[in-house]
Short mmCIF file of C-alpha atoms and ligand atoms in Angstrom, two decimals:
data_model
loop_
_atom_site.label_atom_id
_atom_site.label_comp_id
_atom_site.label_asym_id
_atom_site.label_seq_id
_atom_site.Cartn_x
_atom_site.Cartn_y
_atom_site.Cartn_z
CA MET A 1255 106.88 130.33 147.11
CA SER A 1256 109.99 132.27 148.13
CA LEU A 1257 112.96 131.09 146.10
CA ASN A 1258 115.29 131.53 149.02
CA GLN A 1259 113.29 129.14 151.18
CA ALA A 1260 112.57 126.54 148.50
CA SER A 1261 114.11 123.09 148.85
CA VAL A 1262 116.26 121.56 146.11
CA GLN A 1263 113.35 119.38 145.09
CA GLU A 1264 110.97 122.34 144.88
CA LEU A 1265 113.50 124.29 142.86
CA GLN A 1266 113.97 121.38 140.48
CA GLN A 1267 110.21 121.15 139.96
CA LEU A 1268 109.97 124.86 139.36
CA GLU A 1269 112.86 124.78 136.94
CA SER A 1270 111.30 122.05 134.83
CA GLN A 1271 107.95 123.89 134.76
CA VAL A 1272 109.54 127.17 133.67
CA ALA A 1273 111.86 125.40 131.21
CA GLU A 1274 108.79 123.86 129.59
CA GLN A 1275 107.10 127.27 129.31
CA TYR A 1276 110.31 128.61 127.80
CA GLU A 1277 110.46 125.82 125.19
CA GLN A 1278 106.81 126.49 124.26
CA LEU A 1279 107.56 130.17 123.72
CA LYS A 1280 110.68 129.30 121.74
CA ALA A 1281 108.66 127.03 119.48
CA GLN A 1282 106.61 130.03 118.39
CA GLN A 1283 109.67 131.33 116.51
CA LEU A 1284 108.99 134.89 117.53
CA LYS A 1285 110.84 137.84 116.01
CA LEU A 1286 110.45 140.70 118.49
CA ASP A 1287 112.66 143.62 119.37
CA LEU A 1288 112.92 145.52 122.67
CA THR A 1289 116.28 147.11 122.00
CA ARG A 1290 116.38 150.74 120.93
CA GLY A 1291 114.14 153.51 122.20
CA LYS A 1292 112.61 154.41 118.88
CA PRO A 1293 109.15 155.95 118.60
CA ALA A 1294 106.50 153.69 117.08
CA SER A 1295 105.22 154.61 113.64
CA THR A 1296 101.90 155.60 115.27
CA GLN A 1297 103.85 158.24 117.20
CA LEU A 1298 105.63 159.45 114.08
CA ASP A 1299 102.23 159.71 112.38
CA LEU A 1300 101.27 162.38 114.94
CA ALA A 1301 103.64 164.78 113.21
CA ALA A 1302 102.83 163.74 109.65
CA ASP A 1303 101.44 167.20 108.88
CA LEU A 1304 104.97 168.61 109.05
CA ASP A 1305 105.05 167.49 105.45
CA GLY A 1306 103.67 170.40 103.47
CA ILE A 1307 103.01 172.58 106.53
CA LEU A 1308 104.90 175.53 105.03
CA ALA A 1309 102.64 175.55 101.97
CA GLY A 1310 105.20 177.55 100.05
CA ASP A 1311 105.74 180.19 102.75
CA TYR A 1312 109.41 179.93 103.70
CA LEU A 1313 109.68 183.30 105.42
CA SER A 1314 110.14 183.23 109.17
CA GLU A 1315 108.42 185.79 111.39
CA SER A 1316 111.71 187.64 111.74
CA GLY A 1317 111.89 187.87 107.96
CA VAL A 1318 114.49 185.18 107.25
CA ASP A 1319 114.11 183.22 104.01
CA SER A 1320 114.66 179.82 105.57
CA ARG A 1321 115.69 178.27 102.24
CA ASN A 1322 118.88 180.24 101.93
CA TYR A 1323 122.35 179.97 103.45
CA GLY A 1324 123.16 181.97 106.58
CA GLY A 1325 122.30 182.20 110.24
CA LEU A 1326 124.82 179.90 111.88
CA ARG A 1327 122.88 180.04 115.15
CA GLY A 1328 119.62 179.06 113.45
CA LEU A 1329 116.34 180.94 113.15
CA PRO A 1330 115.94 183.28 116.14
CA GLU A 1331 112.39 181.96 116.67
CA SER A 1332 113.73 178.40 116.78
CA CYS A 1333 116.33 179.44 119.36
CA ALA A 1334 113.45 180.90 121.41
CA GLN A 1335 111.53 177.64 121.05
CA GLY A 1336 114.51 175.62 122.29
CA ALA A 1337 115.10 178.14 125.07
CA GLU A 1338 111.57 177.73 126.37
CA ILE A 1339 111.87 173.94 126.35
CA MET A 1340 115.28 173.92 128.05
CA GLY A 1341 114.68 176.82 130.45
CA LEU A 1342 117.29 179.41 129.53
CA PRO A 1343 117.41 182.68 127.55
CA ALA A 1344 116.98 182.53 123.76
CA ALA A 1345 120.23 184.48 123.34
CA ASN A 1346 122.04 181.50 124.82
CA VAL A 1347 120.71 178.93 122.36
CA ILE A 1348 121.83 177.66 118.96
CA ALA A 1349 119.26 175.76 116.90
CA GLY A 1350 120.91 172.90 115.05
CA GLY A 1351 120.13 170.01 112.77
CA ASN A 1352 118.28 166.79 113.35
CA ALA A 1353 120.39 165.33 116.16
CA SER A 1354 121.30 166.66 119.59
CA LEU A 1355 123.89 163.89 119.65
CA GLN A 1356 125.72 165.66 116.85
CA LEU A 1357 125.71 168.88 118.90
CA MET A 1358 127.09 166.96 121.88
CA TYR A 1359 129.83 165.62 119.65
CA LEU A 1360 130.62 169.11 118.34
CA CYS A 1361 130.74 170.55 121.87
CA MET A 1362 133.09 167.79 122.89
CA LEU A 1363 135.21 168.45 119.83
CA THR A 1364 135.28 172.13 120.78
CA MET A 1365 136.36 171.40 124.33
CA PHE A 1366 138.86 168.75 123.29
CA PHE A 1367 140.67 170.39 120.39
CA CYS A 1368 139.90 174.12 120.45
CA GLY A 1369 139.37 174.86 124.12
CA TYR A 1370 136.67 177.15 125.42
CA ARG A 1371 139.13 180.09 125.54
CA GLY A 1372 141.72 179.05 123.00
CA PRO A 1373 144.12 176.12 122.55
CA ASP A 1374 145.70 176.44 126.01
CA SER A 1375 142.39 175.44 127.59
CA ALA A 1376 141.82 172.40 125.32
CA TRP A 1377 141.25 169.04 126.99
CA LYS A 1378 143.79 167.46 124.64
CA ASN A 1379 146.59 169.15 126.64
CA LEU A 1380 145.75 167.05 129.69
CA SER A 1381 147.62 163.80 130.28
CA ASN A 1382 144.51 161.79 131.16
CA PRO A 1383 141.17 163.60 130.70
CA LYS A 1384 138.27 161.82 132.36
CA MET A 1385 134.53 162.13 132.45
CA LEU A 1386 132.09 161.08 135.15
CA CYS A 1387 129.36 158.76 133.92
CA PRO A 1388 126.30 158.15 136.09
CA VAL A 1389 125.42 154.46 135.63
CA PRO A 1390 123.43 152.88 134.23
CA GLY A 1391 123.39 155.47 131.47
CA TYR A 1392 123.05 156.15 127.75
CA ASP A 1393 125.40 154.06 125.60
CA ARG A 1394 125.93 156.75 122.96
CA HIS A 1395 127.27 159.18 125.57
CA PHE A 1396 129.85 156.56 126.40
CA SER A 1397 130.71 156.02 122.73
CA LEU A 1398 131.42 159.75 122.42
CA CYS A 1399 133.93 159.58 125.27
CA GLU A 1400 135.56 156.49 123.80
CA ASN A 1401 135.85 158.25 120.48
CA PHE A 1402 137.91 161.05 122.05
CA GLY A 1403 139.90 158.70 124.27
CA ILE A 1404 138.36 160.26 127.38
CA LYS A 1405 138.49 157.85 130.30
CA MET A 1406 135.11 157.13 131.87
CA ILE A 1407 134.51 156.82 135.60
CA ASN A 1408 131.32 155.19 136.86
CA VAL A 1409 129.19 157.03 139.40
CA SER A 1410 126.06 155.38 140.81
CA MET A 1411 122.66 156.79 139.94
CA LEU A 1412 120.47 157.27 142.98
CA GLU A 1413 116.75 158.07 142.87
CA THR A 1414 117.67 161.74 143.18
CA GLY A 1415 120.31 161.73 140.44
CA PRO A 1416 124.03 160.92 140.51
CA ASP A 1417 125.68 160.15 143.86
CA MET A 1418 126.80 163.73 144.48
CA ASP A 1419 129.01 162.91 147.49
CA LEU A 1420 131.09 160.72 145.21
CA VAL A 1421 130.97 163.20 142.31
CA GLU A 1422 132.31 166.02 144.51
CA GLU A 1423 134.95 163.82 146.10
CA LEU A 1424 136.25 162.62 142.73
CA ILE A 1425 136.38 166.15 141.32
CA ARG A 1426 138.22 167.47 144.38
CA GLU A 1427 140.81 164.70 144.04
CA ASP A 1428 141.42 164.96 140.30
CA ASP A 1429 141.56 168.18 138.29
CA GLU A 1430 141.69 166.21 135.05
CA ILE A 1431 138.01 165.31 135.41
CA VAL A 1432 136.67 167.40 132.57
CA GLY A 1433 132.98 166.69 132.71
CA ILE A 1434 129.93 164.74 133.73
CA TRP A 1435 127.07 163.32 131.68
CA CYS A 1436 123.58 164.12 132.97
CA VAL A 1437 120.12 163.20 131.71
CA PRO A 1438 118.27 165.16 134.38
CA LYS A 1439 114.66 164.31 133.58
CA TYR A 1440 113.65 160.68 133.12
CA SER A 1441 117.25 159.49 132.84
CA ASN A 1442 118.05 156.89 130.26
CA PRO A 1443 117.48 154.13 131.36
CA THR A 1444 116.45 154.51 135.03
CA GLY A 1445 113.80 157.19 134.55
CA SER A 1446 115.19 159.10 137.54
CA LEU A 1447 114.49 162.76 138.11
CA TYR A 1448 117.26 164.92 139.49
CA SER A 1449 116.18 166.54 142.77
CA ASP A 1450 116.52 170.28 143.37
CA GLU A 1451 119.33 169.59 145.81
CA THR A 1452 121.22 167.52 143.24
CA ILE A 1453 120.82 170.25 140.63
CA ASP A 1454 122.09 172.89 143.07
CA ARG A 1455 125.10 170.72 143.87
CA ILE A 1456 125.74 170.10 140.17
CA ALA A 1457 125.61 173.84 139.53
CA LYS A 1458 128.28 174.31 142.20
CA LEU A 1459 130.68 171.81 140.63
CA GLY A 1460 132.09 174.67 138.56
CA GLN A 1461 133.41 176.13 141.83
CA ILE A 1462 135.50 173.10 142.71
CA ALA A 1463 136.42 171.74 139.26
CA SER A 1464 138.91 173.14 136.76
CA ASP A 1465 137.79 176.00 134.46
CA SER A 1466 137.43 173.66 131.51
CA PHE A 1467 135.08 171.30 133.37
CA ARG A 1468 131.69 170.97 131.65
CA ILE A 1469 128.35 169.46 132.60
CA PHE A 1470 126.79 167.79 129.55
CA TRP A 1471 123.11 168.32 130.44
CA ASP A 1472 121.17 166.19 128.00
CA ASN A 1473 117.50 167.04 128.40
CA ALA A 1474 116.37 164.50 125.79
CA TYR A 1475 113.17 163.66 127.70
CA VAL A 1476 112.24 167.06 129.10
CA VAL A 1477 108.64 167.03 127.80
CA HIS A 1478 108.22 163.25 127.55
CA ASP A 1479 105.85 162.60 130.44
CA LEU A 1480 103.85 159.42 130.97
CA VAL A 1481 101.68 160.98 133.66
CA GLU A 1482 99.09 163.73 133.50
CA ASN A 1483 100.53 166.05 136.13
CA PRO A 1484 104.19 165.68 135.44
CA PRO A 1485 106.95 166.69 137.80
CA ALA A 1486 109.21 169.55 136.78
CA ILE A 1487 112.90 169.86 137.41
CA LYS A 1488 114.81 172.92 138.47
CA SER A 1489 116.46 175.03 135.77
CA LEU A 1490 120.19 174.31 135.69
CA TRP A 1491 120.73 177.65 134.00
CA GLN A 1492 119.24 179.54 136.95
CA ALA A 1493 121.07 177.37 139.46
CA CYS A 1494 124.39 178.10 137.69
CA GLU A 1495 123.62 181.82 137.38
CA ALA A 1496 122.94 181.95 141.10
CA VAL A 1497 126.42 180.66 141.96
CA GLY A 1498 128.38 182.20 139.09
CA THR A 1499 129.10 179.02 137.13
CA SER A 1500 127.23 179.68 133.87
CA ASP A 1501 130.25 178.69 131.80
CA SER A 1502 130.29 175.20 133.28
CA ALA A 1503 127.35 173.68 131.37
CA TRP A 1504 126.29 172.68 127.90
CA GLN A 1505 122.58 171.91 127.64
CA PHE A 1506 120.88 169.90 124.91
CA ALA A 1507 117.39 169.01 123.73
CA SER A 1508 115.73 167.96 120.50
CA THR A 1509 112.39 167.10 118.95
CA SER A 1510 113.59 163.62 117.99
CA LYS A 1511 110.91 162.05 120.17
CA ILE A 1512 108.43 164.85 119.67
CA SER A 1513 108.15 164.97 115.88
CA PHE A 1514 110.35 162.74 113.71
CA ALA A 1515 113.23 160.85 115.34
CA GLY A 1516 115.35 161.16 112.23
CA ALA A 1517 114.21 164.57 111.05
CA GLY A 1518 113.64 166.81 114.05
CA VAL A 1519 115.35 169.94 115.36
CA SER A 1520 118.03 170.01 118.05
CA TRP A 1521 119.29 172.78 120.32
CA VAL A 1522 122.33 173.54 122.39
CA GLY A 1523 122.21 176.08 125.20
CA ALA A 1524 125.22 177.61 126.94
CA SER A 1525 126.93 180.81 128.02
CA GLU A 1526 128.06 183.22 125.31
CA THR A 1527 131.69 182.22 125.99
CA ASN A 1528 130.85 178.62 125.24
CA LEU A 1529 128.68 179.38 122.21
CA LYS A 1530 131.46 181.52 120.71
CA ALA A 1531 133.89 178.64 121.17
CA LEU A 1532 131.44 176.25 119.53
CA GLU A 1533 131.01 178.62 116.62
CA GLN A 1534 134.68 178.15 115.74
CA VAL A 1535 133.91 174.51 114.98
CA LEU A 1536 130.53 175.22 113.38
CA GLN A 1537 131.76 177.85 110.98
CA VAL A 1538 134.27 175.55 109.33
CA SER A 1539 131.89 172.60 109.14
CA ILE A 1540 128.55 174.09 108.05
CA ILE A 1541 127.18 177.29 106.52
CA SER A 1542 123.84 176.92 108.24
CA PHE A 1543 121.66 174.16 109.65
CA ASP A 1544 118.33 173.17 108.07
CA LYS A 1545 116.27 176.29 108.76
CA VAL A 1546 113.39 175.03 106.60
CA ASN A 1547 112.93 172.23 109.08
CA GLN A 1548 113.26 174.64 111.98
CA LEU A 1549 110.48 176.72 110.43
CA ARG A 1550 108.30 173.65 109.91
CA HIS A 1551 108.65 172.90 113.62
CA LEU A 1552 107.73 176.48 114.51
CA ARG A 1553 104.55 176.25 112.45
CA LYS A 1554 103.67 172.86 113.93
CA PHE A 1555 104.39 173.98 117.51
CA PRO A 1556 103.73 177.73 117.62
CA ASN A 1557 103.85 177.75 121.44
CA LEU A 1558 104.52 175.54 124.43
CA GLU A 1559 100.83 174.76 124.83
CA ALA A 1560 100.66 173.29 121.31
CA LEU A 1561 103.73 171.21 122.07
CA GLN A 1562 102.25 169.96 125.33
CA GLN A 1563 99.00 169.00 123.59
CA HIS A 1564 101.04 167.06 121.08
CA MET A 1565 102.98 165.31 123.85
CA ALA A 1566 99.68 164.30 125.46
CA LYS A 1567 98.96 162.34 122.27
CA HIS A 1568 102.33 160.61 122.59
CA ARG A 1569 101.41 159.81 126.16
CA GLU A 1570 98.18 158.13 125.03
CA ILE A 1571 100.26 155.76 122.92
CA MET A 1572 103.16 155.28 125.32
CA ALA A 1573 101.45 155.03 128.72
CA PRO A 1574 99.56 151.77 127.95
CA LYS A 1575 102.82 150.20 126.78
CA PHE A 1576 104.61 151.11 129.99
CA SER A 1577 101.63 149.90 132.02
CA LEU A 1578 101.72 146.59 130.18
CA VAL A 1579 105.43 146.18 130.88
CA LEU A 1580 105.00 146.97 134.56
CA GLU A 1581 101.92 144.80 134.96
CA THR A 1582 103.73 141.86 133.37
CA LEU A 1583 106.74 142.34 135.63
CA ASP A 1584 104.60 142.86 138.74
CA SER A 1585 102.45 139.81 138.12
CA GLY A 1586 105.20 137.50 136.88
CA LEU A 1587 108.10 138.33 139.16
CA ASN A 1588 108.94 139.52 142.66
CA ALA A 1589 111.98 140.73 144.56
CA ASP A 1590 113.47 137.21 144.47
CA TYR A 1591 114.03 137.72 140.76
CA GLY A 1592 115.23 141.29 140.54
CA SER A 1593 114.04 144.87 140.68
CA TRP A 1594 112.72 147.34 138.16
CA THR A 1595 111.95 151.04 137.81
CA ARG A 1596 108.52 152.67 137.50
CA PRO A 1597 109.26 155.71 135.34
CA GLU A 1598 106.86 158.64 135.02
CA GLY A 1599 108.32 159.55 131.65
CA GLY A 1600 111.06 158.89 129.15
CA TYR A 1601 111.53 155.81 127.03
CA PHE A 1602 112.78 153.01 129.24
CA VAL A 1603 112.21 150.64 132.11
CA SER A 1604 115.45 149.64 133.78
CA PHE A 1605 115.53 146.08 135.08
CA ASN A 1606 118.15 144.66 137.44
CA THR A 1607 118.47 140.89 137.57
CA LEU A 1608 120.20 139.26 140.52
CA PRO A 1609 123.96 139.85 140.16
CA GLY A 1610 125.56 137.87 137.35
CA LEU A 1611 122.44 137.08 135.32
CA ALA A 1612 121.86 139.89 132.81
CA SER A 1613 123.88 138.33 129.97
CA GLU A 1614 122.20 134.95 130.53
CA VAL A 1615 118.72 136.52 130.41
CA VAL A 1616 119.59 138.43 127.24
CA LYS A 1617 120.89 135.23 125.65
CA LEU A 1618 117.85 133.18 126.63
CA ALA A 1619 115.54 135.88 125.26
CA ASN A 1620 117.52 136.15 122.07
CA ASP A 1621 117.35 132.38 121.57
CA ALA A 1622 113.58 132.66 121.97
CA GLY A 1623 113.34 135.38 119.32
CA VAL A 1624 113.23 138.49 121.55
CA LYS A 1625 116.07 140.92 121.03
CA LEU A 1626 117.15 142.82 124.13
CA THR A 1627 119.80 145.52 124.43
CA PRO A 1628 123.07 143.64 125.07
CA ALA A 1629 123.94 143.25 128.74
CA GLY A 1630 126.52 145.85 129.68
CA ALA A 1631 125.33 148.36 127.06
CA THR A 1632 124.22 150.78 129.76
CA PHE A 1633 127.74 151.00 131.21
CA PRO A 1634 131.00 152.55 130.00
CA TYR A 1635 133.13 150.11 128.00
CA ARG A 1636 130.03 147.83 127.92
CA LYS A 1637 131.07 146.44 131.32
CA ASP A 1638 128.38 146.17 133.94
CA PRO A 1639 130.36 145.22 137.06
CA GLU A 1640 127.33 143.39 138.46
CA ASN A 1641 126.18 141.95 135.12
CA SER A 1642 122.64 142.78 136.15
CA ASN A 1643 121.21 145.77 134.25
CA ILE A 1644 118.88 145.32 131.28
CA ARG A 1645 117.25 148.25 129.51
CA ILE A 1646 113.71 147.55 128.31
CA ALA A 1647 112.45 149.81 125.52
CA PRO A 1648 108.67 149.41 125.16
CA SER A 1649 107.96 152.16 122.62
CA MET A 1650 108.45 150.48 119.27
CA PRO A 1651 106.41 147.23 119.21
CA PRO A 1652 102.62 147.30 119.03
CA LEU A 1653 100.88 146.26 122.27
CA ALA A 1654 100.22 142.67 121.19
CA GLU A 1655 103.88 142.12 120.31
CA LEU A 1656 105.03 143.82 123.47
CA GLU A 1657 102.85 141.47 125.49
CA GLN A 1658 104.48 138.46 123.85
CA ALA A 1659 107.96 139.89 124.28
CA MET A 1660 107.40 140.63 127.97
CA LYS A 1661 106.07 137.11 128.52
CA VAL A 1662 109.31 135.79 127.09
CA PHE A 1663 111.33 138.25 129.17
CA VAL A 1664 109.68 137.23 132.44
CA THR A 1665 110.12 133.54 131.61
CA CYS A 1666 113.82 134.07 130.84
CA VAL A 1667 114.40 135.97 134.09
CA LYS A 1668 112.66 133.21 136.02
CA LEU A 1669 114.59 130.44 134.32
CA ALA A 1670 117.99 132.10 134.79
CA THR A 1671 117.25 132.96 138.43
CA ILE A 1672 115.95 129.53 139.39
CA LYS A 1673 118.96 127.88 137.74
CA GLN A 1674 121.33 130.15 139.62
CA ARG A 1675 119.57 129.42 142.90
CA LEU A 1676 119.61 125.71 142.23
CA ASP A 1677 123.33 125.81 141.40
CA SER A 1678 124.10 127.61 144.63
CA VAL A 1679 121.91 125.34 146.77
CA ALA A 1680 122.96 122.10 145.11
CA GLY A 1681 126.61 123.14 144.65
C1 PLP B 25 119.53 160.48 126.60
C2 PLP B 25 119.48 160.63 125.11
N1 PLP B 25 120.09 161.65 124.52
C3 PLP B 25 120.07 161.82 123.19
C4 PLP B 25 119.41 160.93 122.37
C5 PLP B 25 119.45 161.15 120.91
O1 PLP B 25 118.90 162.38 120.62
P1 PLP B 25 118.94 162.99 119.16
O2 PLP B 25 118.06 162.18 118.30
O3 PLP B 25 118.51 164.39 119.34
O4 PLP B 25 120.38 162.91 118.69
C6 PLP B 25 118.74 159.84 122.95
C7 PLP B 25 118.06 158.86 122.11
O5 PLP B 25 117.69 157.80 122.49
C8 PLP B 25 118.79 159.69 124.34
O6 PLP B 25 118.18 158.66 124.95
#
């Protein structure tokens, strides 16, 4: 039955049926969690042999004793590994510690306080620095901006990436727009892939923006495919080189969702001008990153093929979870209740309720023992103007728990939607 054509009586009947299902689920006193995109322990187990992999041999191929201080840019072989993953030259990569988020923070700190070519170019000199935020997006990117007092401007995500017409218009109008956040492959949370055209237009932003404008290109899910023949995205590095804007981007990746989420290796890639600027911040805050861990990751993944084989094992664990989520949504709901993405990779399914219902769905689910990411979390300042986006993270729970959690989710969406419809028809 289409909700929009249902009579008040039919809606009332439906509401009482779904409310009863909801109460039954609630009575089970579930304790399930669909909030953060953490790998399941079965995924972490795939890299368990990192422990002990060095077997006492701490010397890198280039002859560096990884245990000692030194090498602010990381092991050269690790830089090459990151370069291959991100698609830029090894000379333009620094291998860092266990979190790309920390590198993003340090790059922001560099741009904000030091400036990419000295204090005159620092963002802090601007009266109102702003950053463009494709939405929905990754909450921790937004927290970074808030931390620096950088104003965030929402830009819609389309299937091809950010709405580039709007991005270009905003940058042309305001030279205090200092950057844009991008998760180009399997965006968090929509799973979108940036098209070649979008990437070319992003590369050209450096021609219309101020010199201190930076693209924060977070390639967190670059090898995290859920399909066997995955799509590839264009190299931003090459696109920037082609139009002379290599200084306008910082690129990031890490093995957080390849090996250990809390003990992986991260990389930042950028032009030499940018890396030199970053080094000013690095050299006062650290003598060298954890090169032993970098070496462990080189032994575990000696080449891209080994890494891809490893990611295929992740896929075997992740793909059934995403299928389960999509099957439950497809069979339980239809367009009357909202819309959802069908990602080919990454860690999330993005669900849009009808306008105004996300917080109600999250509350209903929470009351029934299923934790969902708070409504609004995928938007700057935690404010979803439509109150409709919910990020579903299927990776962590085992399949049986995920099935339960999704049953609750679908029931909550139904209940909230039917109530809203009934209120509007009856009211
Ligand atoms: C888009 C995005 N970037 C970065 C991160 C965190 O990466 P790392 O563990 O390397 O700091 C995440 C984790 O969920 C993410 O979704």
